Amino acid sequence: MDYYSNQISRLIESFSQLPGIGPKSAQRLAFHIINMPKEQVEQLAKTMVEARNNVRYCAQCCTLTDEEICPICRNPKRDHRTIMVVETPRDLAAYEKTGKYEGVYHVLHGAISPMLGIGPGDIRLKELMERLQGDVDEVIIATNSSLEGETTAMYISKLIKPAGIKVSRIASGVPVGGDLECIDEVTLLRALEGRTEL
Ligand code: ZN
């Protein structure tokens, strides 16, 4: 790509390392940035650096937040005795968008996958078990319906059940292999309402 200046090539290269960005999109983004007003570019860069520096895991539910405890965990109006277990912060956002779920969450940041070498110790399971020492009535497992999601659901249920806490799984109305965040709100709500005890 030496028909571009070195810096443009580097910018294109950087963009193409992002997920879902192919060579053409990387090129388009790079030229877009170069044509943007300088202040806007500086603001964008600053926002990215600040987010990267300040965003961390919530001390309770492990979702991404820029505070010690996220707004959902801090909210006294939420039902803190019902915990929904999801794989990613994006899944949490999908359920929040329905506006109908009143409990709190626990974000695993992944799912167990023997094939990819991801074991129980590689996701935020220990943190979930620690939370269950407190007052918890129900754990709703809302991991994806992929093989990894199902494996994780089964593993968690086996781990929790001896503690006498109710464990349920969202209904399989969620398409197999479906990403929770791509599913519409009605389907999500139906899956939540139709959950079955494990
Ligand atoms: Zn939280």
mmCIF file of C-alpha atoms and ligand atoms in Angstrom:
data_model
loop_
_atom_site.group_PDB
_atom_site.id
_atom_site.type_symbol
_atom_site.label_atom_id
_atom_site.label_comp_id
_atom_site.label_asym_id
_atom_site.label_seq_id
_atom_site.Cartn_x
_atom_site.Cartn_y
_atom_site.Cartn_z
ATOM 1 C CA MET A 1 0.000 0.000 0.000
ATOM 2 C CA ASP A 2 2.927 2.334 -0.608
ATOM 3 C CA TYR A 3 0.877 4.522 -2.917
ATOM 4 C CA TYR A 4 -0.449 6.102 0.257
ATOM 5 C CA SER A 5 1.698 8.053 2.671
ATOM 6 C CA ASN A 6 3.038 6.055 5.573
ATOM 7 C CA GLN A 7 0.701 7.628 8.087
ATOM 8 C CA ILE A 8 -2.407 7.003 6.013
ATOM 9 C CA SER A 9 -1.346 3.378 5.558
ATOM 10 C CA ARG A 10 -0.876 3.041 9.302
ATOM 11 C CA LEU A 11 -4.301 4.505 9.972
ATOM 12 C CA ILE A 12 -5.917 2.118 7.472
ATOM 13 C CA GLU A 13 -4.006 -0.775 9.000
ATOM 14 C CA SER A 14 -5.199 0.193 12.508
ATOM 15 C CA PHE A 15 -8.827 0.333 11.437
ATOM 16 C CA SER A 16 -8.637 -2.997 9.664
ATOM 17 C CA GLN A 17 -7.684 -4.642 12.944
ATOM 18 C CA LEU A 18 -11.115 -3.802 14.364
ATOM 19 C CA PRO A 19 -13.825 -6.478 14.257
ATOM 20 C CA GLY A 20 -16.040 -6.393 11.186
ATOM 21 C CA ILE A 21 -13.873 -3.860 9.366
ATOM 22 C CA GLY A 22 -12.557 -5.121 6.030
ATOM 23 C CA PRO A 23 -9.880 -3.391 3.929
ATOM 24 C CA LYS A 24 -12.425 -1.234 2.062
ATOM 25 C CA SER A 25 -14.168 -0.004 5.199
ATOM 26 C CA ALA A 26 -10.795 0.657 6.836
ATOM 27 C CA GLN A 27 -9.826 2.816 3.889
ATOM 28 C CA ARG A 28 -13.121 4.680 3.969
ATOM 29 C CA LEU A 29 -12.839 5.351 7.723
ATOM 30 C CA ALA A 30 -9.237 6.507 7.397
ATOM 31 C CA PHE A 31 -10.081 9.050 4.701
ATOM 32 C CA HIS A 32 -13.141 10.144 6.641
ATOM 33 C CA ILE A 33 -10.947 10.856 9.686
ATOM 34 C CA ILE A 34 -8.433 12.781 7.614
ATOM 35 C CA ASN A 35 -11.199 14.988 6.235
ATOM 36 C CA MET A 36 -12.838 15.613 9.611
ATOM 37 C CA PRO A 37 -12.285 18.924 11.457
ATOM 38 C CA LYS A 38 -9.207 18.608 13.659
ATOM 39 C CA GLU A 39 -11.122 19.303 16.904
ATOM 40 C CA GLN A 40 -13.569 16.507 16.169
ATOM 41 C CA VAL A 41 -10.745 14.044 15.606
ATOM 42 C CA GLU A 42 -9.096 15.119 18.856
ATOM 43 C CA GLN A 43 -12.390 14.722 20.704
ATOM 44 C CA LEU A 44 -12.898 11.250 19.233
ATOM 45 C CA ALA A 45 -9.388 10.144 20.174
ATOM 46 C CA LYS A 46 -9.829 11.568 23.684
ATOM 47 C CA THR A 47 -13.164 9.781 24.151
ATOM 48 C CA MET A 48 -11.615 6.478 23.146
ATOM 49 C CA VAL A 49 -8.608 6.848 25.446
ATOM 50 C CA GLU A 50 -10.770 7.963 28.379
ATOM 51 C CA ALA A 51 -13.239 5.116 27.925
ATOM 52 C CA ARG A 52 -10.402 2.607 27.732
ATOM 53 C CA ASN A 53 -8.770 4.050 30.857
ATOM 54 C CA ASN A 54 -11.838 4.477 33.027
ATOM 55 C CA VAL A 55 -14.156 1.642 32.132
ATOM 56 C CA ARG A 56 -13.895 -1.387 34.396
ATOM 57 C CA TYR A 57 -15.996 -4.235 35.729
ATOM 58 C CA CYS A 58 -18.764 -3.397 38.209
ATOM 59 C CA ALA A 59 -17.698 -4.731 41.613
ATOM 60 C CA GLN A 60 -21.031 -6.557 41.889
ATOM 61 C CA CYS A 61 -22.331 -7.696 38.519
ATOM 62 C CA CYS A 62 -19.109 -7.455 36.462
ATOM 63 C CA THR A 63 -20.715 -5.430 33.669
ATOM 64 C CA LEU A 64 -18.688 -2.602 32.159
ATOM 65 C CA THR A 65 -19.003 0.694 33.980
ATOM 66 C CA ASP A 66 -16.938 3.782 34.766
ATOM 67 C CA GLU A 67 -17.883 3.661 38.430
ATOM 68 C CA GLU A 68 -17.175 1.205 41.246
ATOM 69 C CA ILE A 69 -20.792 -0.022 41.193
ATOM 70 C CA CYS A 70 -22.907 0.255 38.022
ATOM 71 C CA PRO A 71 -26.213 2.210 37.984
ATOM 72 C CA ILE A 72 -28.310 -1.005 37.889
ATOM 73 C CA CYS A 73 -26.645 -2.495 40.979
ATOM 74 C CA ARG A 74 -26.898 0.864 42.743
ATOM 75 C CA ASN A 75 -30.614 1.212 42.047
ATOM 76 C CA PRO A 76 -32.614 0.409 45.229
ATOM 77 C CA LYS A 77 -35.774 -0.053 43.126
ATOM 78 C CA ARG A 78 -34.319 -3.133 41.406
ATOM 79 C CA ASP A 79 -35.037 -6.566 42.820
ATOM 80 C CA HIS A 80 -31.614 -7.567 44.121
ATOM 81 C CA ARG A 81 -32.784 -11.076 44.994
ATOM 82 C CA THR A 82 -33.236 -12.033 41.335
ATOM 83 C CA ILE A 83 -30.059 -12.335 39.297
ATOM 84 C CA MET A 84 -30.040 -12.864 35.540
ATOM 85 C CA VAL A 85 -26.839 -14.405 34.243
ATOM 86 C CA VAL A 86 -25.797 -13.234 30.766
ATOM 87 C CA GLU A 87 -22.695 -13.731 28.651
ATOM 88 C CA THR A 88 -21.880 -10.145 27.678
ATOM 89 C CA PRO A 89 -22.738 -6.529 28.550
ATOM 90 C CA ARG A 90 -24.487 -6.393 25.157
ATOM 91 C CA ASP A 91 -26.895 -9.130 26.295
ATOM 92 C CA LEU A 92 -27.574 -7.106 29.432
ATOM 93 C CA ALA A 93 -28.333 -4.087 27.242
ATOM 94 C CA ALA A 94 -30.751 -6.187 25.153
ATOM 95 C CA TYR A 95 -32.764 -7.140 28.261
ATOM 96 C CA GLU A 96 -32.616 -3.594 29.628
ATOM 97 C CA LYS A 97 -34.127 -2.317 26.391
ATOM 98 C CA THR A 98 -37.268 -4.347 27.051
ATOM 99 C CA GLY A 99 -37.746 -2.216 30.175
ATOM 100 C CA LYS A 100 -39.631 -5.075 31.816
ATOM 101 C CA TYR A 101 -36.943 -6.875 33.796
ATOM 102 C CA GLU A 102 -36.656 -5.590 37.352
ATOM 103 C CA GLY A 103 -33.968 -7.812 38.798
ATOM 104 C CA VAL A 104 -30.211 -7.377 38.570
ATOM 105 C CA TYR A 105 -27.640 -9.089 36.352
ATOM 106 C CA HIS A 106 -24.414 -10.992 36.400
ATOM 107 C CA VAL A 107 -22.164 -10.730 33.345
ATOM 108 C CA LEU A 108 -19.913 -13.748 32.727
ATOM 109 C CA HIS A 109 -17.843 -12.202 29.921
ATOM 110 C CA GLY A 110 -17.945 -15.357 27.869
ATOM 111 C CA ALA A 111 -19.155 -18.928 28.008
ATOM 112 C CA ILE A 112 -17.557 -22.255 28.768
ATOM 113 C CA SER A 113 -16.156 -23.830 25.607
ATOM 114 C CA PRO A 114 -14.052 -26.971 25.920
ATOM 115 C CA MET A 115 -13.322 -26.708 22.198
ATOM 116 C CA LEU A 116 -11.793 -23.257 22.531
ATOM 117 C CA GLY A 117 -10.155 -24.168 25.813
ATOM 118 C CA ILE A 118 -12.347 -21.783 27.825
ATOM 119 C CA GLY A 119 -13.056 -23.317 31.220
ATOM 120 C CA PRO A 120 -15.152 -22.213 34.216
ATOM 121 C CA GLY A 121 -12.136 -20.371 35.607
ATOM 122 C CA ASP A 122 -11.934 -18.162 32.506
ATOM 123 C CA ILE A 123 -15.340 -16.521 32.952
ATOM 124 C CA ARG A 124 -16.726 -14.504 35.898
ATOM 125 C CA LEU A 125 -18.233 -17.488 37.649
ATOM 126 C CA LYS A 126 -16.366 -17.195 40.945
ATOM 127 C CA GLU A 127 -17.808 -13.687 41.346
ATOM 128 C CA LEU A 128 -21.321 -15.081 40.789
ATOM 129 C CA MET A 129 -20.844 -17.756 43.429
ATOM 130 C CA GLU A 130 -19.656 -15.127 45.886
ATOM 131 C CA ARG A 131 -22.807 -13.083 45.282
ATOM 132 C CA LEU A 132 -24.955 -16.110 46.043
ATOM 133 C CA GLN A 133 -23.699 -16.074 49.627
ATOM 134 C CA GLY A 134 -26.085 -13.140 50.121
ATOM 135 C CA ASP A 135 -29.888 -13.140 49.919
ATOM 136 C CA VAL A 136 -30.830 -14.491 46.496
ATOM 137 C CA ASP A 137 -34.194 -16.042 45.560
ATOM 138 C CA GLU A 138 -33.658 -16.901 41.915
ATOM 139 C CA VAL A 139 -30.898 -17.151 39.350
ATOM 140 C CA ILE A 140 -32.168 -16.854 35.765
ATOM 141 C CA ILE A 141 -29.669 -18.275 33.311
ATOM 142 C CA ALA A 142 -29.898 -16.302 30.079
ATOM 143 C CA THR A 143 -26.792 -17.476 28.298
ATOM 144 C CA ASN A 144 -27.115 -17.918 24.505
ATOM 145 C CA SER A 145 -28.684 -21.064 23.117
ATOM 146 C CA SER A 146 -25.421 -22.022 21.404
ATOM 147 C CA LEU A 147 -23.548 -25.151 22.467
ATOM 148 C CA GLU A 148 -21.301 -23.001 24.683
ATOM 149 C CA GLY A 149 -24.286 -21.190 26.205
ATOM 150 C CA GLU A 150 -26.049 -24.472 27.004
ATOM 151 C CA THR A 151 -22.888 -26.006 28.454
ATOM 152 C CA THR A 152 -22.458 -22.956 30.667
ATOM 153 C CA ALA A 153 -26.118 -23.046 31.760
ATOM 154 C CA MET A 154 -25.847 -26.684 32.737
ATOM 155 C CA TYR A 155 -22.604 -26.135 34.601
ATOM 156 C CA ILE A 156 -23.976 -23.179 36.569
ATOM 157 C CA SER A 157 -27.193 -24.958 37.446
ATOM 158 C CA LYS A 158 -25.298 -27.943 38.833
ATOM 159 C CA LEU A 159 -23.131 -25.593 40.855
ATOM 160 C CA ILE A 160 -25.976 -23.556 42.335
ATOM 161 C CA LYS A 161 -28.716 -26.088 42.950
ATOM 162 C CA PRO A 162 -27.175 -27.671 46.054
ATOM 163 C CA ALA A 163 -27.368 -24.207 47.681
ATOM 164 C CA GLY A 164 -31.171 -24.441 47.508
ATOM 165 C CA ILE A 165 -31.529 -21.391 45.289
ATOM 166 C CA LYS A 166 -34.116 -21.544 42.493
ATOM 167 C CA VAL A 167 -32.388 -21.813 39.118
ATOM 168 C CA SER A 168 -34.260 -21.204 35.877
ATOM 169 C CA ARG A 169 -33.371 -21.096 32.202
ATOM 170 C CA ILE A 170 -34.927 -18.703 29.685
ATOM 171 C CA ALA A 171 -37.272 -20.423 27.225
ATOM 172 C CA SER A 172 -35.803 -21.960 24.126
ATOM 173 C CA GLY A 173 -37.893 -19.597 22.007
ATOM 174 C CA VAL A 174 -34.569 -17.905 21.488
ATOM 175 C CA PRO A 175 -33.299 -19.427 18.218
ATOM 176 C CA VAL A 176 -30.521 -21.972 18.567
ATOM 177 C CA GLY A 177 -27.143 -20.383 18.107
ATOM 178 C CA GLY A 178 -28.835 -16.993 18.222
ATOM 179 C CA ASP A 179 -27.041 -14.033 19.650
ATOM 180 C CA LEU A 180 -29.217 -12.485 22.366
ATOM 181 C CA GLU A 181 -28.525 -8.965 21.180
ATOM 182 C CA CYS A 182 -29.901 -9.676 17.684
ATOM 183 C CA ILE A 183 -33.247 -10.871 18.969
ATOM 184 C CA ASP A 184 -36.202 -8.517 19.181
ATOM 185 C CA GLU A 185 -37.604 -7.378 22.511
ATOM 186 C CA VAL A 186 -40.880 -9.306 22.252
ATOM 187 C CA THR A 187 -39.019 -12.580 21.744
ATOM 188 C CA LEU A 188 -36.713 -11.762 24.646
ATOM 189 C CA LEU A 189 -39.640 -11.028 26.946
ATOM 190 C CA ARG A 190 -41.379 -14.220 25.908
ATOM 191 C CA ALA A 191 -38.206 -16.174 26.595
ATOM 192 C CA LEU A 192 -37.945 -14.579 30.030
ATOM 193 C CA GLU A 193 -41.583 -15.127 30.956
ATOM 194 C CA GLY A 194 -41.535 -18.701 29.682
ATOM 195 C CA ARG A 195 -38.457 -19.644 31.672
ATOM 196 C CA THR A 196 -38.420 -23.074 33.236
ATOM 197 C CA GLU A 197 -36.947 -24.197 36.484
ATOM 198 C CA LEU A 198 -33.879 -26.388 36.150
HETATM 199 ZN ZN ZN B 1 -23.384 -3.854 38.478
#
